[in-house]
Coordinates of C-alpha atoms in Angstrom, one line a residue:
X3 CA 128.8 -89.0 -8.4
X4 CA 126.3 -91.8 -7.4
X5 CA 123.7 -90.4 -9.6
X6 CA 125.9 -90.0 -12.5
X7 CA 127.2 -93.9 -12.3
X8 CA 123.5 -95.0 -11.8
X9 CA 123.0 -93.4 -15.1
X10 CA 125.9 -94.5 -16.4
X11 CA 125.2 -97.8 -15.8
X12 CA 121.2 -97.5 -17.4
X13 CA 122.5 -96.6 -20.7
X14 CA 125.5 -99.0 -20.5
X15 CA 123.9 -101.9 -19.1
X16 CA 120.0 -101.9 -18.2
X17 CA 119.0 -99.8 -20.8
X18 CA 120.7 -101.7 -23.8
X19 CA 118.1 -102.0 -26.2
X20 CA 117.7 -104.8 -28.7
X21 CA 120.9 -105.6 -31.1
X22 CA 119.5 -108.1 -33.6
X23 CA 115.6 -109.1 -34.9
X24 CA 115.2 -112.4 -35.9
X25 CA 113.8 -112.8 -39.5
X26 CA 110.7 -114.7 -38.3
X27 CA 109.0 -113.9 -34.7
X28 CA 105.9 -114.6 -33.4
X29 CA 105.0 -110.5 -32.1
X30 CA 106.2 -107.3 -33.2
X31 CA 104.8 -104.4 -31.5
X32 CA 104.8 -101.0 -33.4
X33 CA 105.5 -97.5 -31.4
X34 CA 107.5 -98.0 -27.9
X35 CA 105.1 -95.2 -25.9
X36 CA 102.8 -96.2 -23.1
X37 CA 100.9 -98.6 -24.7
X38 CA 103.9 -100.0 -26.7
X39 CA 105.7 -100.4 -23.2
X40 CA 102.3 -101.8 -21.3
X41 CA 102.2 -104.6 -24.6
X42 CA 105.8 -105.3 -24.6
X43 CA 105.4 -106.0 -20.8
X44 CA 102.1 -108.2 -21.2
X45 CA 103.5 -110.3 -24.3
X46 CA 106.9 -110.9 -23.0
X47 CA 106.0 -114.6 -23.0
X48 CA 106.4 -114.0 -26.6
X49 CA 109.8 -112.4 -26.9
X50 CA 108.3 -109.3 -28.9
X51 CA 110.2 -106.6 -31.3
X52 CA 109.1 -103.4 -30.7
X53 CA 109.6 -101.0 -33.4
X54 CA 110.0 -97.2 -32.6
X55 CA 111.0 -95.0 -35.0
X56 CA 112.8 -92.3 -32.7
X57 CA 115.8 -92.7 -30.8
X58 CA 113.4 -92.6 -27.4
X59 CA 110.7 -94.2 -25.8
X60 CA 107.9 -92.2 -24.4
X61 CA 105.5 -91.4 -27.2
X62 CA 104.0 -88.1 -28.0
X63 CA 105.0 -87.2 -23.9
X64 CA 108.8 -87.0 -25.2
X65 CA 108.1 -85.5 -28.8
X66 CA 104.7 -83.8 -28.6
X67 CA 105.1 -81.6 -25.7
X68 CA 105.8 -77.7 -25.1
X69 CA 108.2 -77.4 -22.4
X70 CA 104.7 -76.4 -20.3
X71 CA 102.7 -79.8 -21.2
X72 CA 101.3 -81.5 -17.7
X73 CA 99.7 -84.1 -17.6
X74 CA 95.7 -83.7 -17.1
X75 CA 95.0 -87.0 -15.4
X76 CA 96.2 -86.7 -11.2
X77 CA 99.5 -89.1 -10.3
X78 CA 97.7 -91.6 -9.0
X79 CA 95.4 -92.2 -11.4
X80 CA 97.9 -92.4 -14.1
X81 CA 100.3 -95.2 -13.2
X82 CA 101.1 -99.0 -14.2
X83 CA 99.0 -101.2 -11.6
X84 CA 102.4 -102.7 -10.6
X85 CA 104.9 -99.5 -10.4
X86 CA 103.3 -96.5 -8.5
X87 CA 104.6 -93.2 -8.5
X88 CA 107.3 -93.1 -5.9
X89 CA 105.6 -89.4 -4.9
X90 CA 102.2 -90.6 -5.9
X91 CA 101.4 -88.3 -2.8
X92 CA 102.5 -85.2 -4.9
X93 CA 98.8 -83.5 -5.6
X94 CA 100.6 -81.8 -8.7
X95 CA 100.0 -82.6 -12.1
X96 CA 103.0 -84.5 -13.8
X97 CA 105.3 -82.5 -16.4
X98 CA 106.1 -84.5 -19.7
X99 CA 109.6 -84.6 -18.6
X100 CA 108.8 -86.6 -15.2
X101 CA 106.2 -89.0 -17.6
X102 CA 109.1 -89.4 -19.8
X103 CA 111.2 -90.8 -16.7
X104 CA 108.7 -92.5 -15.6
X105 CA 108.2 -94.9 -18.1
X106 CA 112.1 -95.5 -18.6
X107 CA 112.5 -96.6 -15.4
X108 CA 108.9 -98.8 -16.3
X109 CA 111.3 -100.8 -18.6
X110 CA 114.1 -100.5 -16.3
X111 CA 112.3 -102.7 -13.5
X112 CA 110.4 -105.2 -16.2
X113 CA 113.6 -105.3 -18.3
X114 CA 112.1 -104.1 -21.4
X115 CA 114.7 -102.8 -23.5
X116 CA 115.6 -105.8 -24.3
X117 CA 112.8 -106.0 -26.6
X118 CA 113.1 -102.3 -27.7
X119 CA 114.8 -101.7 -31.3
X120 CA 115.1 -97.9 -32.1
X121 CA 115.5 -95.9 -34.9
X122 CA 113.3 -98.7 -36.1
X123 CA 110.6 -96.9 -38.5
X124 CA 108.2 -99.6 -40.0
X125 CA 107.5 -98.0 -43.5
X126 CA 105.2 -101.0 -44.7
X127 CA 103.4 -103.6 -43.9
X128 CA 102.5 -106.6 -46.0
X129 CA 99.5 -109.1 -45.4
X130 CA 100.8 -112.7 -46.3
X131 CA 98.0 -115.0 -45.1
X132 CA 96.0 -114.6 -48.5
X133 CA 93.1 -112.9 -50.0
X134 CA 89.9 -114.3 -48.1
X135 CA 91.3 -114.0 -44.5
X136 CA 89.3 -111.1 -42.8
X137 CA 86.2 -111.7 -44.2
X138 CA 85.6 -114.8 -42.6
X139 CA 83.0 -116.0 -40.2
X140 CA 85.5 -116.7 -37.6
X141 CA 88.2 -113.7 -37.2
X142 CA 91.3 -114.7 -38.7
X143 CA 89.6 -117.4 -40.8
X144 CA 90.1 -119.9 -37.1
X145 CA 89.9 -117.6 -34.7
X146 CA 93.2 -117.8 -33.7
X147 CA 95.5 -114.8 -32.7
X148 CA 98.9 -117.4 -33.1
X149 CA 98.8 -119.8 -36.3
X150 CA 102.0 -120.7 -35.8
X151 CA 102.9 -118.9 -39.1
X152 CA 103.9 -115.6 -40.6
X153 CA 100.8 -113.6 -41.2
X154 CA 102.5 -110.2 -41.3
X155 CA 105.9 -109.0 -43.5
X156 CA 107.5 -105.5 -42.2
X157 CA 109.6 -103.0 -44.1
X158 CA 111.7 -101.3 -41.6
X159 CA 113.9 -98.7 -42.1
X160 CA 116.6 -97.2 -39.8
X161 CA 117.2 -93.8 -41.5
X162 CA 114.6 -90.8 -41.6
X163 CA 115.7 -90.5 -45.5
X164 CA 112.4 -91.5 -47.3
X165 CA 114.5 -92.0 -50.4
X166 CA 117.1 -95.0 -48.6
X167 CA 117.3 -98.4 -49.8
X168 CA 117.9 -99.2 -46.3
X169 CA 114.3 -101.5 -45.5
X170 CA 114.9 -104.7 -43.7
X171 CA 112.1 -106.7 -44.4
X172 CA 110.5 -109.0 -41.1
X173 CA 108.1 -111.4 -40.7
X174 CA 105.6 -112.0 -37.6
X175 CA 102.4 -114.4 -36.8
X176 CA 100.9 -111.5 -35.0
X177 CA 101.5 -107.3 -35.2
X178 CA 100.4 -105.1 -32.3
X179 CA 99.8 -101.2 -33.5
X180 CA 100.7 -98.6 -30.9
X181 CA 101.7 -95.7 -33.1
X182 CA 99.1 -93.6 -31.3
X183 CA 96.1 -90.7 -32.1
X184 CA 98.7 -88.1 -31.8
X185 CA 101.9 -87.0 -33.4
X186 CA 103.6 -87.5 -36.3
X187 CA 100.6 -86.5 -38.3
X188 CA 99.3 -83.1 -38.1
X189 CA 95.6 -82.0 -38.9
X190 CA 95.7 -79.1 -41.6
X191 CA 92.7 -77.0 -42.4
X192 CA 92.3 -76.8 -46.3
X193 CA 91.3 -73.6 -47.9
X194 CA 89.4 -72.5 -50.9
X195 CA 92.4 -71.1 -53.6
X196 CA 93.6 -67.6 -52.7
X197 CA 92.6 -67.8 -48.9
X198 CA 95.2 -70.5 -47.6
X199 CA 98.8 -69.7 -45.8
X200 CA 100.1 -69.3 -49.5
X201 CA 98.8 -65.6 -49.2
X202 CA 100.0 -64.9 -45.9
X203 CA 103.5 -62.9 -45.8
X204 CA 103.9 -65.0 -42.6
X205 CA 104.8 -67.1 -40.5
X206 CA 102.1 -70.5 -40.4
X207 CA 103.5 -73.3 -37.7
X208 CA 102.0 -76.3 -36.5
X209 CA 101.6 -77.1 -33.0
X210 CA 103.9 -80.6 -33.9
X211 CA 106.7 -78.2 -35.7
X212 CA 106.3 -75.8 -32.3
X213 CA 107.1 -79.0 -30.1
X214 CA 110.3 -79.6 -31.5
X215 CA 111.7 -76.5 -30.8
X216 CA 113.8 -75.6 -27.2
X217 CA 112.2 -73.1 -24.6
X218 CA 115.2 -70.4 -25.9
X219 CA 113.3 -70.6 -29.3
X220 CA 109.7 -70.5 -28.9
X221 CA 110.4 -67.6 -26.8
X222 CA 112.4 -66.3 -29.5
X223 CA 109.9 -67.1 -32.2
X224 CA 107.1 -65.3 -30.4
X225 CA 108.6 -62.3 -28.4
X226 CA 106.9 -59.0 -29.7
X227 CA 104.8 -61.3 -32.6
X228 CA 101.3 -60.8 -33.1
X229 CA 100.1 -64.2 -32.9
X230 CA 97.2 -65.8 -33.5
X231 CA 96.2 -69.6 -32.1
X232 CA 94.0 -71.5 -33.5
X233 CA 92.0 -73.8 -31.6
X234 CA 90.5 -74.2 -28.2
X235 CA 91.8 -77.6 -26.5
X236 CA 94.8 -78.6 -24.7
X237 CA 97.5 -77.8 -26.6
X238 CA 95.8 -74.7 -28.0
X239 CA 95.0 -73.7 -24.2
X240 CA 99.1 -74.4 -23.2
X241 CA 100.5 -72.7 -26.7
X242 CA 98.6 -69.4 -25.9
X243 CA 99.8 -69.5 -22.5
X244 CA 103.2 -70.2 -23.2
X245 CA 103.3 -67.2 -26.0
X246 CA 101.2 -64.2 -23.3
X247 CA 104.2 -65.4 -21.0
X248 CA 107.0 -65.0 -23.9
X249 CA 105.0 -61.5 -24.1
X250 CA 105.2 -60.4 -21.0
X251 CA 107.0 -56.7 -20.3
X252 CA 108.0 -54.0 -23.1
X253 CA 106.9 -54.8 -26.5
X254 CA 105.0 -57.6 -26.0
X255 CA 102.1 -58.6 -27.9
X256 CA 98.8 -59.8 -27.0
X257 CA 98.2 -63.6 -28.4
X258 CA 94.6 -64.3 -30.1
X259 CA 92.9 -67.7 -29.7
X260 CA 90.7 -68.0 -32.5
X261 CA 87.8 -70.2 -31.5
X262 CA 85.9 -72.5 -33.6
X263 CA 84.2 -75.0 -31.3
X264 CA 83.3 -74.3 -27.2
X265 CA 84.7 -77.1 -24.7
X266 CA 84.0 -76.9 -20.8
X267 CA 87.6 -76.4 -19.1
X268 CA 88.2 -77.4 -15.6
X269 CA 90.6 -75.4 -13.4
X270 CA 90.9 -78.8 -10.9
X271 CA 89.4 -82.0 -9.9
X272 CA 87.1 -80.4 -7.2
X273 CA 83.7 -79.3 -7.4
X274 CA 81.7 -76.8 -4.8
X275 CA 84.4 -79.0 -2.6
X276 CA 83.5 -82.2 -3.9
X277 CA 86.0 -84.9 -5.4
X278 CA 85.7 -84.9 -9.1
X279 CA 85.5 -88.9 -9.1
X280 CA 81.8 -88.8 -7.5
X281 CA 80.5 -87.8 -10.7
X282 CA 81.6 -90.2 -12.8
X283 CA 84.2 -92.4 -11.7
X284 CA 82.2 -94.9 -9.5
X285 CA 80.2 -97.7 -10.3
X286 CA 76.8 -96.0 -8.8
X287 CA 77.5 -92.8 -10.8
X288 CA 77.9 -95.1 -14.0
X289 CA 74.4 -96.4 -13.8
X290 CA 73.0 -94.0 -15.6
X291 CA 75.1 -93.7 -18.5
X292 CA 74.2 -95.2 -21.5
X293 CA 76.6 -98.4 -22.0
X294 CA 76.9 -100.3 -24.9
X295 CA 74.8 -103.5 -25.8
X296 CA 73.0 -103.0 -22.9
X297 CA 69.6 -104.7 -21.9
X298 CA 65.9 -103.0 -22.4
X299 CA 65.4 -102.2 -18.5
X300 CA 69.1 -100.5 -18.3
X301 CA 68.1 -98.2 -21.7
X302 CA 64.6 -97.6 -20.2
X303 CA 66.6 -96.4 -16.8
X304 CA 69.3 -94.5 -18.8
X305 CA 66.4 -92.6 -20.9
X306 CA 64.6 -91.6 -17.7
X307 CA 67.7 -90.5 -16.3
X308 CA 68.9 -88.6 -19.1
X309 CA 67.5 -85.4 -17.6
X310 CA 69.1 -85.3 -14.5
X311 CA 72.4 -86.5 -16.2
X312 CA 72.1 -82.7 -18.1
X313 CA 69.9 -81.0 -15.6
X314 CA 71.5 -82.5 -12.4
X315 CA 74.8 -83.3 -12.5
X316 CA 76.2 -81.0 -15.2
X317 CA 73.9 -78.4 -14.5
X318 CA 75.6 -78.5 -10.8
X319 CA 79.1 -78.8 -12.7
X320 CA 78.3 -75.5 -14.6
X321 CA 77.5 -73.6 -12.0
X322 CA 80.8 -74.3 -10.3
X323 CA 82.6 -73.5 -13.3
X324 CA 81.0 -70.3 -14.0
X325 CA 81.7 -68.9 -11.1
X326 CA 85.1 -69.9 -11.0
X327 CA 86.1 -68.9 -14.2
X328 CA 85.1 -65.6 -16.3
X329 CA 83.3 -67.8 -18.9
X330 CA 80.9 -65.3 -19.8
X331 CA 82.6 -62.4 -19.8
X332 CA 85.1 -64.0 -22.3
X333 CA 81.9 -65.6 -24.5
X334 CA 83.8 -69.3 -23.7
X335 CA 80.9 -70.6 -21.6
X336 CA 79.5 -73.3 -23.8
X337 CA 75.8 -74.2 -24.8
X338 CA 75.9 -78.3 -24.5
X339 CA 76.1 -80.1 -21.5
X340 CA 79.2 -80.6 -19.1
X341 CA 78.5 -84.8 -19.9
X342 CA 78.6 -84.4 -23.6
X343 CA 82.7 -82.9 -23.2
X344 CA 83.3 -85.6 -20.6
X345 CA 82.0 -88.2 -22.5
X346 CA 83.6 -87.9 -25.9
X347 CA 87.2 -86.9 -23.7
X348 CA 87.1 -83.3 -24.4
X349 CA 87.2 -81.9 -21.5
X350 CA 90.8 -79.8 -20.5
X351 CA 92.2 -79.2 -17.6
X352 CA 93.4 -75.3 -17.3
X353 CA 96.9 -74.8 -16.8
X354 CA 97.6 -72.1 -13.8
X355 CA 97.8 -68.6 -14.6
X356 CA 95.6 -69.0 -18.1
X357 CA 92.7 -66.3 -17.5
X358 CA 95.2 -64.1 -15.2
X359 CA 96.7 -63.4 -18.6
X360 CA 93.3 -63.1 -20.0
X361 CA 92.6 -60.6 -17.3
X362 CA 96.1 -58.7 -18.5
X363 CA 94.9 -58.3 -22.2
X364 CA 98.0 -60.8 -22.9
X365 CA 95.4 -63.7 -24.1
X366 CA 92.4 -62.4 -26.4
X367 CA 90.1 -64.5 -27.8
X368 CA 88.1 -64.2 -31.2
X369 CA 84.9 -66.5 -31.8
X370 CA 84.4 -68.2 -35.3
X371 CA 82.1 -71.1 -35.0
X372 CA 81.7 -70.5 -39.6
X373 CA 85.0 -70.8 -40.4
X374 CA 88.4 -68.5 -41.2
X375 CA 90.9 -67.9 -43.9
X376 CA 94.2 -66.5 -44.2
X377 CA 94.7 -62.8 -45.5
X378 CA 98.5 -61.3 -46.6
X379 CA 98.3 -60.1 -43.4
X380 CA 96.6 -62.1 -40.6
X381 CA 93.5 -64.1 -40.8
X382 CA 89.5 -63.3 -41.8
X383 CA 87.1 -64.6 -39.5
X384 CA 83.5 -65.7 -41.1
X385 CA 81.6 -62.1 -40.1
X386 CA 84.4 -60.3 -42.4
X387 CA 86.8 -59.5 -38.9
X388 CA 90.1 -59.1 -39.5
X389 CA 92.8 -59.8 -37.3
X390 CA 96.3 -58.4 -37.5
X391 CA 99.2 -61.5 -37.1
X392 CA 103.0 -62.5 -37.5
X393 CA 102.5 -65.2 -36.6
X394 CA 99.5 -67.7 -36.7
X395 CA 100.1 -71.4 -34.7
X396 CA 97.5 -74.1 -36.0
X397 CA 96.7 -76.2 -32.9
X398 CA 94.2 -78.0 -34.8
X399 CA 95.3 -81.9 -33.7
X400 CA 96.5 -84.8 -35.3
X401 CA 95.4 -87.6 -37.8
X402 CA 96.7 -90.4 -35.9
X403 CA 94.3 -92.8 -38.6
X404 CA 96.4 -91.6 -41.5
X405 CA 99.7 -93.2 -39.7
X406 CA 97.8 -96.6 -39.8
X407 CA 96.4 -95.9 -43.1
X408 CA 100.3 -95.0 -45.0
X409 CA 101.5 -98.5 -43.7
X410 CA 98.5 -101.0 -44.1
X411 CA 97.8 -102.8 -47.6
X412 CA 94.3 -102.4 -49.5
X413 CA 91.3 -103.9 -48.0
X414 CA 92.5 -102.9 -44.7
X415 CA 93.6 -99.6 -45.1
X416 CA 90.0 -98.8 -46.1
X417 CA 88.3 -100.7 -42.7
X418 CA 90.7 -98.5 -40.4
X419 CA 86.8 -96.1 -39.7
X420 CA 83.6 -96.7 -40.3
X421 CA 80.8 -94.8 -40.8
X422 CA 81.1 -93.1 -37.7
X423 CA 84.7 -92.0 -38.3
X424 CA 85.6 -94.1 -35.5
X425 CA 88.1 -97.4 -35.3
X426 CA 85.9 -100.1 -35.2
X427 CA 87.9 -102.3 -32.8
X428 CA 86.2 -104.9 -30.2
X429 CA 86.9 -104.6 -26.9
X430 CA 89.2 -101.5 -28.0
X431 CA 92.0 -104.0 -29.6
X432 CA 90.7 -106.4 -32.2
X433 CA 89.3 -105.2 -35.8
X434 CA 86.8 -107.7 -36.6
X435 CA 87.7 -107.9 -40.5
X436 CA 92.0 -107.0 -39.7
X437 CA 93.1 -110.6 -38.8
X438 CA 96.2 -111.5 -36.9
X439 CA 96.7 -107.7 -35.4
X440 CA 95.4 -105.2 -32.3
X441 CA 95.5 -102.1 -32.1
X442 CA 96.7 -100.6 -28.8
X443 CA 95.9 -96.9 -27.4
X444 CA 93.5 -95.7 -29.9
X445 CA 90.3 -96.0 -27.0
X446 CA 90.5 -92.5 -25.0
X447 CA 88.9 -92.3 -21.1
X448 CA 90.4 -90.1 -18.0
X449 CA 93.4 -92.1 -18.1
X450 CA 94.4 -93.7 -21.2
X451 CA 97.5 -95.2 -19.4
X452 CA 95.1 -97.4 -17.6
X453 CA 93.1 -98.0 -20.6
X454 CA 95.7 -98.9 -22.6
X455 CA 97.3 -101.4 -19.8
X456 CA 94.1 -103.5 -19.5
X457 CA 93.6 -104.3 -22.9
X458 CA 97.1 -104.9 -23.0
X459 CA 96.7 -107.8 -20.4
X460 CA 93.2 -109.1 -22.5
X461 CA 95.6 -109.4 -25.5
X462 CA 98.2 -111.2 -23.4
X463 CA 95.3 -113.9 -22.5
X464 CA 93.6 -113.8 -25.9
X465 CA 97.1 -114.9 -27.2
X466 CA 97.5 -116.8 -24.4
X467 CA 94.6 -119.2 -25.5
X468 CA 92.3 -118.4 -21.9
X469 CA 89.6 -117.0 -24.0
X470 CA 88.3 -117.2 -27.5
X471 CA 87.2 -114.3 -29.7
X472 CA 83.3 -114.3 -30.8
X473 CA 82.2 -115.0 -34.7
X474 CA 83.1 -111.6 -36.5
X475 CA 79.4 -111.1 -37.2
X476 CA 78.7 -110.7 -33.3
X477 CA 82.2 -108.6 -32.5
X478 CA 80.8 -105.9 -35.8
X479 CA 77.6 -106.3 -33.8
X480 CA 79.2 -105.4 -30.4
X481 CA 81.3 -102.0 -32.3
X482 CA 78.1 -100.8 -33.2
X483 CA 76.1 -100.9 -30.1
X484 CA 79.4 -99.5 -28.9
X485 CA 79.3 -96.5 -31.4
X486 CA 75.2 -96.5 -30.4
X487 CA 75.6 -95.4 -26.8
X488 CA 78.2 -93.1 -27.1
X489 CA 76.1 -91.1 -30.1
X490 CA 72.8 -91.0 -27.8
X491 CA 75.4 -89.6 -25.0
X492 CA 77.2 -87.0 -27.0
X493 CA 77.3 -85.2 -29.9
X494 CA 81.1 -85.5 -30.7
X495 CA 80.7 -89.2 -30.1
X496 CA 82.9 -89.6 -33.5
X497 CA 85.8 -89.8 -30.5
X498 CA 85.8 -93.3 -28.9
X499 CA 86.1 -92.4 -25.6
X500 CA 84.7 -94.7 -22.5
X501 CA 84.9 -92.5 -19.9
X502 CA 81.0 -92.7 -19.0
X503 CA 81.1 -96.3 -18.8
X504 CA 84.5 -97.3 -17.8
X505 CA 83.7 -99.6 -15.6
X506 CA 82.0 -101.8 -17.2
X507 CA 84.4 -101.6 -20.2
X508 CA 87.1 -102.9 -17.5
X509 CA 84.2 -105.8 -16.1
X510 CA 83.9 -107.4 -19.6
X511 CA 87.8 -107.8 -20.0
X512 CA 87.7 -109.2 -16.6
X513 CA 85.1 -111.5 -17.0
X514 CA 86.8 -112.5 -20.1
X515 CA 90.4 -113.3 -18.7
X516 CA 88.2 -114.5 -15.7
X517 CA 89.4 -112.4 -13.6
X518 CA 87.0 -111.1 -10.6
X519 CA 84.6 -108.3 -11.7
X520 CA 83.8 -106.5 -8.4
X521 CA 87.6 -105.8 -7.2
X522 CA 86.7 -103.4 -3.7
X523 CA 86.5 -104.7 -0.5
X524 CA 83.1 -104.3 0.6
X525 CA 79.5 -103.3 -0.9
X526 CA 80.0 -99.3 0.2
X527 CA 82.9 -99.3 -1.9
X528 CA 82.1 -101.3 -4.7
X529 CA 79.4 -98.9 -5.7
X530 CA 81.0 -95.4 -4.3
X531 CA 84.5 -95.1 -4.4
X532 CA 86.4 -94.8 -7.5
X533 CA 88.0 -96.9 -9.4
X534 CA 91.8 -96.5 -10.3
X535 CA 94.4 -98.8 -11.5
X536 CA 95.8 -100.5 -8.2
X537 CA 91.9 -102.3 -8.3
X538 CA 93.5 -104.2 -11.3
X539 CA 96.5 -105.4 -9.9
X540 CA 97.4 -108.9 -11.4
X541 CA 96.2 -111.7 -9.4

């Protein structure tokens, strides 16, 4: 009964989210996931709107998950610096459904519904501060975050009917994007005519049409199937689980992960017995990572290191994993270095259970590194193999970009990537040539809650006036020595991921909010323990 009033009491009181926007505010945040809640806290100085389009908070953890999804990142290093898990003792990976909770009550205790307006889809978005803005020597033509006038109009709909008159239009001196890499968008494969899903008698799902769906009707969808997954990451690696479980028993069907591309995959974070952090999480084990705009004697050190980076520590990584897992006798063990999937985020974490199934002939796997098409009945792969399917899942990711891309104006719809394919964004948040907005959550590292959190609290002090943005010459400068390190680290470095140099991406926030640097308690520490998000507690 006390549990039910408690909840009661949320929705009816605590939880009431926003009634009315105000035609003209000074900040409206987009997307009310994690980073939209870490900005909405920050900025509350500023009395934000944040816009999210679903009746929920939570991001892709509430509509991007299989009822399997866990989180990849352990508790503790995936919390606010000022709310810890209450079981952050639990060594078990979080389900979506506990991240989901834990970031309601996030807004419960920093009272942020009252900033939250759902069923609040922005549909456009307007520039209003004239033609030459963004292509000036100083960001925003002053440098300015605040001009103390609308910069930004907002079409806003609340109704999912694309063809409703229903747009309320708002207008804001500064926008924060936190719509997110994933969701909403999903990555299709195109096909040359005649070898697309159109020939396939059928059925073709995307992993973001699979989410949606309860645990009664994914079992339902693939009991007996013969299915075929493509891809070979996270949601690939949990989809082909969840279907050889579905299959289990009479009439069940093997599932087929068609592999394109190898990733390293990680059953936990300990290696020969060793704590995963010591690899790459501390400040000493940093050193000898490429950073970016580093100095000549740091890129002479991280050039003569380079070997034992590949030859040392992910050669001693390897060898763990290949004996732990039947890589080999599956063909999954891949040919780069351990570093290049940690450092472009691509590592996964293996649910339990996944090669057990392997082991059972309930998981198969099919290698085609040149490509695939669909046949009336299954799929080709590039050597002429055919295999037999009911059912084929594409769990080929999202194109987060595009979201940004359907709701900015021209010239900034075209300066979302460079030439890199990567957001060009200075210290992870600020476009150099996108004045008056930042973009929150679209910088990857081992916990992106953390990642997303800090450069919340820069924005909060860049609007805050305790800093000042560099010239937009020297910021474009800075993205491209960014983009620099991470391609002379890894080969997918078209993923702006930190995770090698994390650190020192926190240090020069820091030092810019002037905030102390070196946050352990003594020297031991400061160079080899790891790092985690109670070290940035506010001071």
């Amino acid at each position: 009964m006390a549990a039910a009033q408690q909840q009661q009491q949320k929705e009816g009181g605590a939880r009431r989210t926003r009634e009315e926007v105000p035609a003209v505010g000074r900040v409206a945040i987009i997307g009310g996931g994690i980073s939209g809640l870490a900005a909405a806290k920050q900025l509350a100085a500023h009395d934000p709107v944040v816009f999210e389009a679903t009746p929920h908070i939570g991001g892709v953890w509430k509509h991007c998950a299989y009822r399997s999804t866990r989180l990849q990142t352990p508790r503790p290093d995936y919390e606010f610096s000022d709310m810890a898990w209450p079981n952050r003792d639990d060594p078990s990976f979080p389900t979506h459904v506990e991240i989901v909770d834990y970031l309601e009550d996030y807004a419960d205790r920093f009272g942020l519904w009252r900033y939250i307006a759902l069923r609040s889809k922005v549909v456009g978005v307007k520039f209003l501060g004239g033609p030459s803005a963004g292509f000036t020597e100083l960001w925003s033509g002053s440098g300015e975050p605040l001009q103390g006038k609308p910069m930004w109009e907002l079409a806003v709909s609340s109704t999912d009917d694309p063809d409703s008159d229903d747009v309320q239009l708002y207008k804001f001196e500064f926008v924060v994007m936190c719509t997110g890499k994933y969701g909403d968008v999903a990555r299709m494969p195109v096909f040359p005519p005649g070898k697309g899903p159109e020939v396939f008698k059928g059925k073709v799902m995307h992993s973001l049409d699979y989410c949606k769906l309860n645990e009664q009707e994914t079992v339902e969808l693939m009991r007996g199937k013969k299915v075929v997954v493509v891809g070979y990451k996270k949601s690939a690696i949990d989809l082909a689980l969840e279907c050889a479980e579905a299959n289990q028993g009479e009439g069940g069907q093997p599932c087929t992960m068609l592999v394109r591309t190898l990733h390293w995959v990680v059953p936990s974070y300990s290696i020969w017995g060793l704590p995963f952090f010591l690899f790459y999480s501390t400040r000493f084990s940093q050193l000898f990572y490429e950073r970016p705009n580093q100095g000549i004697f740091r890129s002479l050190l991280c050039r003569l290191m380079t070997p034992l980076q590949k030859a040392g520590v992910s050669k001693f990584i390897e060898s763990y994993l290949s004996w732990k897992l039947p890589l080999s006798r599956y063909g999954l063990r891949p040919d780069h270095p351990f570093v290049e999937d940690y450092a472009s985020c691509q590592m996964a974490i293996l649910p339990d259970g996944f090669f057990d199934m392997a082991d059972r002939d309930l998981i198969r796997f099919r290698r085609s590194a040149g490509g695939w098409c669909f046949s009336e009945n299954g799929v080709v792969l590039d050597d002429g193999t055919h295999v037999d399917a009911d059912l084929v899942f594409l769990a080929t990711g999202f194109e987060g970009k595009d979201k940004l891309r359907s709701v900015l104006p021209e010239p900034f719809r075209g300066l979302v990537v460079n030439k890199s394919s990567m957001m060009p964004l200075y210290r992870g948040t600020i476009h150099p040539l996108i004045p008056n907005m930042a973009f929150v959550g679209y910088v990857e590292s081992v916990s992106n809650l953390h990642t997303s959190e800090l450069r919340c609290r820069w924005l909060a002090g860049l609007l805050g006036g305790r800093f000042a943005l560099p010239a937009v010459e020297e910021m474009v400068r800075h993205v491209d020595g960014e983009t620099e390190a991470m391609r002379r680290t890894t080969r997918f470095y078209r993923r702006h991921c930190i995770s090698t140099y994390s650190i020192h991406d926190s240090d020069a926030m820091c030092a810019d909010l002037g905030s102390r640097v070196h946050r352990k308690s003594n020297f031991l520490a400061e160079l080899f323990a790891p790092y985690n998000n109670q070290d940035y507690k506010e001071e």
